[in-house]
PDB file of C-alpha atoms and ligand atoms in Angstrom:
ATOM      1  CA  MET A 229      -0.045   0.011  -0.021  1.00  0.00           C
ATOM      2  CA  ARG A 230       1.397   3.466  -0.940  1.00  0.00           C
ATOM      3  CA  LYS A 231       2.162   5.903   1.872  1.00  0.00           C
ATOM      4  CA  TYR A 232       0.567   9.275   1.280  1.00  0.00           C
ATOM      5  CA  VAL A 233       2.142  12.426   2.894  1.00  0.00           C
ATOM      6  CA  ILE A 234       1.065  16.043   3.036  1.00  0.00           C
ATOM      7  CA  ALA A 235       4.025  18.379   3.206  1.00  0.00           C
ATOM      8  CA  PRO A 236       3.017  21.925   3.928  1.00  0.00           C
ATOM      9  CA  SER A 237       5.299  24.493   2.529  1.00  0.00           C
ATOM     10  CA  ILE A 238       6.332  27.179   4.880  1.00  0.00           C
ATOM     11  CA  LEU A 239       6.885  29.651   1.994  1.00  0.00           C
ATOM     12  CA  SER A 240       3.187  30.465   2.421  1.00  0.00           C
ATOM     13  CA  ALA A 241       3.329  30.609   6.238  1.00  0.00           C
ATOM     14  CA  ASP A 242       3.331  33.686   8.349  1.00  0.00           C
ATOM     15  CA  PHE A 243       7.029  34.392   8.846  1.00  0.00           C
ATOM     16  CA  LYS A 244       6.481  36.528  11.865  1.00  0.00           C
ATOM     17  CA  ARG A 245       5.046  33.520  13.650  1.00  0.00           C
ATOM     18  CA  LEU A 246       6.831  30.702  11.859  1.00  0.00           C
ATOM     19  CA  GLY A 247       7.254  28.498  14.914  1.00  0.00           C
ATOM     20  CA  GLU A 248       3.592  28.501  15.757  1.00  0.00           C
ATOM     21  CA  ASP A 249       2.645  27.709  12.124  1.00  0.00           C
ATOM     22  CA  VAL A 250       4.994  24.811  12.085  1.00  0.00           C
ATOM     23  CA  ARG A 251       3.580  23.448  15.247  1.00  0.00           C
ATOM     24  CA  THR A 252      -0.009  23.872  13.924  1.00  0.00           C
ATOM     25  CA  VAL A 253       0.516  21.717  10.894  1.00  0.00           C
ATOM     26  CA  ALA A 254       2.620  19.100  12.821  1.00  0.00           C
ATOM     27  CA  ASP A 255      -0.159  18.802  15.369  1.00  0.00           C
ATOM     28  CA  ALA A 256      -2.770  18.524  12.704  1.00  0.00           C
ATOM     29  CA  GLY A 257      -1.051  15.436  11.244  1.00  0.00           C
ATOM     30  CA  ALA A 258       1.355  16.629   8.572  1.00  0.00           C
ATOM     31  CA  LYS A 259       4.361  14.146   8.510  1.00  0.00           C
ATOM     32  CA  TYR A 260       6.667  16.389   6.346  1.00  0.00           C
ATOM     33  CA  LEU A 261       7.421  20.042   6.447  1.00  0.00           C
ATOM     34  CA  HIS A 262       8.431  21.426   3.109  1.00  0.00           C
ATOM     35  CA  ILE A 263      11.229  24.063   3.256  1.00  0.00           C
ATOM     36  CA  ASP A 264      11.971  26.059   0.168  1.00  0.00           C
ATOM     37  CA  VAL A 265      15.416  27.429  -0.172  1.00  0.00           C
ATOM     38  CA  MET A 266      15.892  29.862  -3.064  1.00  0.00           C
ATOM     39  CA  ASP A 267      19.204  31.597  -4.052  1.00  0.00           C
ATOM     40  CA  GLY A 268      18.117  34.264  -6.426  1.00  0.00           C
ATOM     41  CA  MET A 269      20.167  32.563  -9.212  1.00  0.00           C
ATOM     42  CA  PHE A 270      18.586  29.146  -9.929  1.00  0.00           C
ATOM     43  CA  VAL A 271      15.210  30.885  -9.395  1.00  0.00           C
ATOM     44  CA  PRO A 272      14.455  34.602  -9.348  1.00  0.00           C
ATOM     45  CA  SER A 273      13.595  34.867  -5.675  1.00  0.00           C
ATOM     46  CA  ILE A 274      15.569  34.631  -2.483  1.00  0.00           C
ATOM     47  CA  SER A 275      13.755  32.998   0.444  1.00  0.00           C
ATOM     48  CA  PHE A 276      15.790  31.939   3.518  1.00  0.00           C
ATOM     49  CA  GLY A 277      18.553  29.522   4.486  1.00  0.00           C
ATOM     50  CA  MET A 278      20.323  27.585   7.247  1.00  0.00           C
ATOM     51  CA  PRO A 279      19.590  30.038  10.156  1.00  0.00           C
ATOM     52  CA  VAL A 280      15.833  29.849   9.673  1.00  0.00           C
ATOM     53  CA  VAL A 281      15.894  26.034   9.278  1.00  0.00           C
ATOM     54  CA  LYS A 282      17.985  25.868  12.532  1.00  0.00           C
ATOM     55  CA  SER A 283      15.693  28.041  14.410  1.00  0.00           C
ATOM     56  CA  ILE A 284      12.556  26.064  13.767  1.00  0.00           C
ATOM     57  CA  ARG A 285      14.219  22.626  14.198  1.00  0.00           C
ATOM     58  CA  PRO A 286      13.506  22.523  18.055  1.00  0.00           C
ATOM     59  CA  VAL A 287       9.749  23.152  17.392  1.00  0.00           C
ATOM     60  CA  SER A 288       8.845  19.670  16.200  1.00  0.00           C
ATOM     61  CA  ASN A 289      10.232  16.275  15.170  1.00  0.00           C
ATOM     62  CA  ILE A 290       8.317  16.565  11.847  1.00  0.00           C
ATOM     63  CA  VAL A 291      10.474  15.431   8.854  1.00  0.00           C
ATOM     64  CA  PHE A 292      12.164  18.423   7.329  1.00  0.00           C
ATOM     65  CA  ASP A 293      11.962  18.010   3.591  1.00  0.00           C
ATOM     66  CA  VAL A 294      14.280  20.736   2.212  1.00  0.00           C
ATOM     67  CA  HIS A 295      13.889  21.745  -1.468  1.00  0.00           C
ATOM     68  CA  MET A 296      17.086  23.409  -2.687  1.00  0.00           C
ATOM     69  CA  MET A 297      16.332  25.820  -5.504  1.00  0.00           C
ATOM     70  CA  VAL A 298      20.019  26.630  -5.577  1.00  0.00           C
ATOM     71  CA  GLU A 299      22.908  26.437  -8.055  1.00  0.00           C
ATOM     72  CA  GLU A 300      25.249  23.689  -7.087  1.00  0.00           C
ATOM     73  CA  PRO A 301      23.419  22.743  -3.729  1.00  0.00           C
ATOM     74  CA  GLY A 302      26.074  20.298  -2.800  1.00  0.00           C
ATOM     75  CA  ARG A 303      27.984  23.315  -1.436  1.00  0.00           C
ATOM     76  CA  TYR A 304      25.384  23.536   1.263  1.00  0.00           C
ATOM     77  CA  ALA A 305      24.593  19.844   2.041  1.00  0.00           C
ATOM     78  CA  GLU A 306      26.707  19.613   5.147  1.00  0.00           C
ATOM     79  CA  ASP A 307      25.428  22.875   6.581  1.00  0.00           C
ATOM     80  CA  MET A 308      21.811  21.846   5.908  1.00  0.00           C
ATOM     81  CA  LYS A 309      22.295  18.579   7.704  1.00  0.00           C
ATOM     82  CA  LYS A 310      23.679  20.533  10.623  1.00  0.00           C
ATOM     83  CA  ALA A 311      20.723  22.890  10.505  1.00  0.00           C
ATOM     84  CA  GLY A 312      18.298  19.875  10.751  1.00  0.00           C
ATOM     85  CA  ALA A 313      17.470  18.750   7.248  1.00  0.00           C
ATOM     86  CA  ASP A 314      16.132  15.075   6.959  1.00  0.00           C
ATOM     87  CA  ILE A 315      15.600  15.034   3.220  1.00  0.00           C
ATOM     88  CA  LEU A 316      17.557  17.121   0.854  1.00  0.00           C
ATOM     89  CA  THR A 317      16.096  17.468  -2.656  1.00  0.00           C
ATOM     90  CA  VAL A 318      18.412  19.043  -5.286  1.00  0.00           C
ATOM     91  CA  HIS A 319      17.509  20.083  -8.859  1.00  0.00           C
ATOM     92  CA  GLN A 320      18.777  17.926 -11.739  1.00  0.00           C
ATOM     93  CA  GLU A 321      19.230  21.187 -13.609  1.00  0.00           C
ATOM     94  CA  ALA A 322      21.486  22.728 -10.884  1.00  0.00           C
ATOM     95  CA  CYS A 323      23.992  19.951 -10.428  1.00  0.00           C
ATOM     96  CA  CYS A 324      26.859  19.473 -12.735  1.00  0.00           C
ATOM     97  CA  HIS A 325      27.712  16.183 -11.036  1.00  0.00           C
ATOM     98  CA  LEU A 326      24.455  14.922  -9.832  1.00  0.00           C
ATOM     99  CA  ASP A 327      25.595  11.411  -8.960  1.00  0.00           C
ATOM    100  CA  ARG A 328      28.287  12.963  -6.688  1.00  0.00           C
ATOM    101  CA  THR A 329      25.922  15.318  -5.070  1.00  0.00           C
ATOM    102  CA  LEU A 330      23.365  12.514  -4.301  1.00  0.00           C
ATOM    103  CA  ASN A 331      26.200  10.316  -2.772  1.00  0.00           C
ATOM    104  CA  LEU A 332      27.296  13.253  -0.661  1.00  0.00           C
ATOM    105  CA  ILE A 333      23.797  13.739   0.689  1.00  0.00           C
ATOM    106  CA  HIS A 334      23.636  10.081   1.645  1.00  0.00           C
ATOM    107  CA  SER A 335      27.038  10.050   3.191  1.00  0.00           C
ATOM    108  CA  LEU A 336      25.809  12.847   5.499  1.00  0.00           C
ATOM    109  CA  GLY A 337      22.900  10.727   6.665  1.00  0.00           C
ATOM    110  CA  MET A 338      20.118  12.384   4.845  1.00  0.00           C
ATOM    111  CA  LYS A 339      17.559  11.104   2.317  1.00  0.00           C
ATOM    112  CA  ALA A 340      18.294  12.250  -1.182  1.00  0.00           C
ATOM    113  CA  GLY A 341      15.750  13.734  -3.579  1.00  0.00           C
ATOM    114  CA  VAL A 342      16.122  15.034  -7.153  1.00  0.00           C
ATOM    115  CA  ALA A 343      13.722  17.628  -8.505  1.00  0.00           C
ATOM    116  CA  LEU A 344      12.820  18.207 -12.136  1.00  0.00           C
ATOM    117  CA  ASN A 345      11.390  21.430 -13.580  1.00  0.00           C
ATOM    118  CA  PRO A 346       8.327  21.140 -15.753  1.00  0.00           C
ATOM    119  CA  ALA A 347      10.315  21.194 -19.033  1.00  0.00           C
ATOM    120  CA  THR A 348      12.869  18.496 -17.948  1.00  0.00           C
ATOM    121  CA  PRO A 349      12.030  14.981 -19.141  1.00  0.00           C
ATOM    122  CA  VAL A 350      11.907  12.104 -16.560  1.00  0.00           C
ATOM    123  CA  GLU A 351      14.167   9.967 -18.780  1.00  0.00           C
ATOM    124  CA  THR A 352      17.124  12.182 -17.543  1.00  0.00           C
ATOM    125  CA  LEU A 353      16.991  10.265 -14.215  1.00  0.00           C
ATOM    126  CA  GLU A 354      17.257   6.827 -15.883  1.00  0.00           C
ATOM    127  CA  TRP A 355      20.746   6.116 -14.358  1.00  0.00           C
ATOM    128  CA  VAL A 356      20.218   7.710 -10.945  1.00  0.00           C
ATOM    129  CA  LEU A 357      16.815   6.235 -10.294  1.00  0.00           C
ATOM    130  CA  GLY A 358      18.346   3.516  -8.276  1.00  0.00           C
ATOM    131  CA  VAL A 359      20.252   6.033  -6.092  1.00  0.00           C
ATOM    132  CA  VAL A 360      17.424   8.378  -5.044  1.00  0.00           C
ATOM    133  CA  ASP A 361      14.826   8.058  -2.306  1.00  0.00           C
ATOM    134  CA  MET A 362      12.492  10.602  -3.812  1.00  0.00           C
ATOM    135  CA  VAL A 363      11.757  12.368  -7.095  1.00  0.00           C
ATOM    136  CA  LEU A 364      10.148  15.755  -7.009  1.00  0.00           C
ATOM    137  CA  ILE A 365       8.119  16.575 -10.092  1.00  0.00           C
ATOM    138  CA  MET A 366       7.614  20.316 -10.168  1.00  0.00           C
ATOM    139  CA  THR A 367       4.026  21.023 -11.270  1.00  0.00           C
ATOM    140  CA  VAL A 368       4.703  24.720 -11.595  1.00  0.00           C
ATOM    141  CA  ASN A 369       7.825  26.579 -12.534  1.00  0.00           C
ATOM    142  CA  PRO A 370       9.792  26.934  -9.312  1.00  0.00           C
ATOM    143  CA  GLY A 371      10.352  30.207  -7.669  1.00  0.00           C
ATOM    144  CA  PHE A 372       6.927  31.347  -6.196  1.00  0.00           C
ATOM    145  CA  GLY A 373       4.025  30.099  -4.222  1.00  0.00           C
ATOM    146  CA  GLY A 374       0.408  30.402  -5.378  1.00  0.00           C
ATOM    147  CA  GLN A 375       0.827  29.458  -9.045  1.00  0.00           C
ATOM    148  CA  LYS A 376      -1.423  27.349 -11.194  1.00  0.00           C
ATOM    149  CA  PHE A 377      -0.886  23.588 -11.618  1.00  0.00           C
ATOM    150  CA  ILE A 378       0.475  22.738 -15.081  1.00  0.00           C
ATOM    151  CA  PRO A 379      -1.723  19.874 -16.438  1.00  0.00           C
ATOM    152  CA  TYR A 380       0.909  18.079 -18.678  1.00  0.00           C
ATOM    153  CA  THR A 381       2.920  17.220 -15.557  1.00  0.00           C
ATOM    154  CA  LEU A 382       0.354  14.502 -14.900  1.00  0.00           C
ATOM    155  CA  ASP A 383       1.745  12.544 -17.815  1.00  0.00           C
ATOM    156  CA  LYS A 384       5.327  13.054 -16.419  1.00  0.00           C
ATOM    157  CA  ILE A 385       4.161  11.577 -13.086  1.00  0.00           C
ATOM    158  CA  ARG A 386       2.512   8.524 -14.869  1.00  0.00           C
ATOM    159  CA  LYS A 387       5.641   7.901 -16.900  1.00  0.00           C
ATOM    160  CA  LEU A 388       8.045   8.154 -13.831  1.00  0.00           C
ATOM    161  CA  ARG A 389       5.742   5.846 -11.759  1.00  0.00           C
ATOM    162  CA  ASN A 390       5.951   3.292 -14.511  1.00  0.00           C
ATOM    163  CA  MET A 391       9.727   3.631 -14.800  1.00  0.00           C
ATOM    164  CA  ILE A 392       9.937   2.992 -10.988  1.00  0.00           C
ATOM    165  CA  GLU A 393       7.639   0.017 -11.007  1.00  0.00           C
ATOM    166  CA  GLU A 394       9.263  -1.610 -13.989  1.00  0.00           C
ATOM    167  CA  ARG A 395      12.452  -1.683 -12.075  1.00  0.00           C
ATOM    168  CA  GLY A 396      10.907  -2.770  -8.842  1.00  0.00           C
ATOM    169  CA  LEU A 397      12.309   0.281  -6.964  1.00  0.00           C
ATOM    170  CA  ASP A 398      10.868   2.002  -3.900  1.00  0.00           C
ATOM    171  CA  VAL A 399      11.031   5.665  -4.799  1.00  0.00           C
ATOM    172  CA  ASP A 400       8.602   8.355  -3.514  1.00  0.00           C
ATOM    173  CA  ILE A 401       7.115  10.782  -6.086  1.00  0.00           C
ATOM    174  CA  GLU A 402       6.655  14.227  -4.577  1.00  0.00           C
ATOM    175  CA  VAL A 403       4.752  16.905  -6.419  1.00  0.00           C
ATOM    176  CA  ASP A 404       5.060  20.634  -5.838  1.00  0.00           C
ATOM    177  CA  GLY A 405       3.106  23.608  -7.063  1.00  0.00           C
ATOM    178  CA  GLY A 406      -0.541  24.334  -7.335  1.00  0.00           C
ATOM    179  CA  ILE A 407      -1.685  21.344  -5.269  1.00  0.00           C
ATOM    180  CA  THR A 408      -5.048  21.702  -3.596  1.00  0.00           C
ATOM    181  CA  THR A 409      -7.710  19.432  -1.940  1.00  0.00           C
ATOM    182  CA  GLY A 410      -9.483  19.857  -5.269  1.00  0.00           C
ATOM    183  CA  ASN A 411      -6.872  18.231  -7.510  1.00  0.00           C
ATOM    184  CA  VAL A 412      -4.822  16.003  -5.148  1.00  0.00           C
ATOM    185  CA  CYS A 413      -6.841  12.895  -5.955  1.00  0.00           C
ATOM    186  CA  GLU A 414      -6.179  13.117  -9.615  1.00  0.00           C
ATOM    187  CA  VAL A 415      -2.496  13.652  -8.985  1.00  0.00           C
ATOM    188  CA  ALA A 416      -2.349  10.820  -6.602  1.00  0.00           C
ATOM    189  CA  ARG A 417      -3.954   8.568  -9.203  1.00  0.00           C
ATOM    190  CA  ALA A 418      -1.275   9.459 -11.663  1.00  0.00           C
ATOM    191  CA  GLY A 419       1.240   8.005  -9.193  1.00  0.00           C
ATOM    192  CA  ALA A 420       2.473  10.772  -6.816  1.00  0.00           C
ATOM    193  CA  ASN A 421       2.410  10.066  -3.063  1.00  0.00           C
ATOM    194  CA  VAL A 422       4.101  13.104  -1.411  1.00  0.00           C
ATOM    195  CA  PHE A 423       2.185  16.335  -1.810  1.00  0.00           C
ATOM    196  CA  VAL A 424       3.559  19.752  -1.207  1.00  0.00           C
ATOM    197  CA  ALA A 425       0.975  22.452  -0.548  1.00  0.00           C
ATOM    198  CA  GLY A 426       1.810  26.115   0.371  1.00  0.00           C
ATOM    199  CA  SER A 427      -1.199  28.258  -0.377  1.00  0.00           C
ATOM    200  CA  GLY A 428      -3.331  25.088  -0.233  1.00  0.00           C
ATOM    201  CA  VAL A 429      -2.636  24.782   3.387  1.00  0.00           C
ATOM    202  CA  PHE A 430      -1.658  28.231   4.766  1.00  0.00           C
ATOM    203  CA  GLY A 431      -4.016  30.012   2.574  1.00  0.00           C
ATOM    204  CA  GLY A 432      -6.941  29.415   4.942  1.00  0.00           C
ATOM    205  CA  ASP A 433      -7.285  27.330   8.252  1.00  0.00           C
ATOM    206  CA  ALA A 434      -3.934  25.511   8.088  1.00  0.00           C
ATOM    207  CA  ALA A 435      -4.937  22.698  10.578  1.00  0.00           C
ATOM    208  CA  GLU A 436      -8.233  22.146   8.988  1.00  0.00           C
ATOM    209  CA  ASN A 437      -6.645  22.022   5.460  1.00  0.00           C
ATOM    210  CA  VAL A 438      -4.045  19.485   6.659  1.00  0.00           C
ATOM    211  CA  ARG A 439      -6.842  17.351   8.227  1.00  0.00           C
ATOM    212  CA  THR A 440      -8.796  17.525   4.871  1.00  0.00           C
ATOM    213  CA  PHE A 441      -5.752  16.311   2.934  1.00  0.00           C
ATOM    214  CA  VAL A 442      -5.260  13.435   5.413  1.00  0.00           C
ATOM    215  CA  ARG A 443      -8.930  12.454   5.104  1.00  0.00           C
ATOM    216  CA  ILE A 444      -8.609  12.424   1.381  1.00  0.00           C
ATOM    217  CA  PHE A 445      -5.601  10.116   1.606  1.00  0.00           C
ATOM    218  CA  GLU A 446      -7.564   7.753   3.848  1.00  0.00           C
ATOM    219  CA  GLY A 447     -10.141   7.393   1.071  1.00  0.00           C
ATOM    220  CA  LEU A 448      -7.436   6.593  -1.437  1.00  0.00           C
ATOM    221  CA  LYS A 449      -6.209   3.472   0.390  1.00  0.00           C
TER     222      LYS A 449
HETATM  223  C1  DX5 B1246       7.561  26.924  -5.560  1.00  0.00           C
HETATM  224  C2  DX5 B1246       7.985  26.111  -4.371  1.00  0.00           C
HETATM  225  C3  DX5 B1246       6.797  25.523  -3.650  1.00  0.00           C
HETATM  226  C4  DX5 B1246       5.734  26.501  -3.310  1.00  0.00           C
HETATM  227  C5  DX5 B1246       4.379  25.881  -3.585  1.00  0.00           C
HETATM  228  O1  DX5 B1246       8.767  27.081  -6.302  1.00  0.00           O
HETATM  229  O2  DX5 B1246       8.957  25.044  -4.591  1.00  0.00           O
HETATM  230  O3  DX5 B1246       7.058  24.585  -2.692  1.00  0.00           O
HETATM  231  O4  DX5 B1246       5.781  26.810  -1.954  1.00  0.00           O
HETATM  232  O5  DX5 B1246       3.318  26.766  -3.309  1.00  0.00           O
HETATM  233  P1  DX5 B1246       1.913  26.454  -3.815  1.00  0.00           P
HETATM  234  O6  DX5 B1246       1.449  25.281  -3.077  1.00  0.00           O
HETATM  235  O7  DX5 B1246       1.179  27.769  -3.220  1.00  0.00           O
HETATM  236  O8  DX5 B1246       1.849  26.305  -5.267  1.00  0.00           O
HETATM  237 ZN1   ZN B1247       9.162  23.414  -3.018  1.00  0.00          ZN
END
């Protein structure tokens, strides 16, 4: 049976009360906390880095799912581990030596994820699929919260799930961007099982939204 996870993205949280927002979603049943790190180079925006991750680490044992929208993210892998990251996801497009970066993440004791922008084919992961714990299919162009889900990414998710199953691997498929309680079922049916939601959680009553996602997952089993 597939394990379904909601990963609220703190990019849409209220930064002046970040710790409370983290506690709210963890208490409501979220198993992952999605943390978007942006460098102003790989993506246009700058968000936050290690000091913020470190400062919220004591708030909860929730899995810290760190999404590095950063050029050559391997440069920060060790610091992110020290700050409290559990899963470190790097972009295929941002790593010159992807295999080396993934091995570095594992050697530091974190789970390793690879993210793909909407235009990047899933076939690019053919040789590293056996090395990763999770693939993040971007369902919007990275850089901002609150964008609209790109429909063709559903086909990418299906294709990737087939690749994973054909090889008998145990790899999570995470989706990120424009995920709501309205489209999550369709995305899950395509083969995704970890769902990032920023505005879809923090855009209203965050605890209630997390509980709604979890209820929807119960119905999928
Ligand atoms: C976008 C980030 C996302 C963002 C999603 O580049 O990677 O994690 O927070 O926001 P929503 O769910 O509002 O599309
Ligand atoms: Zn993200």
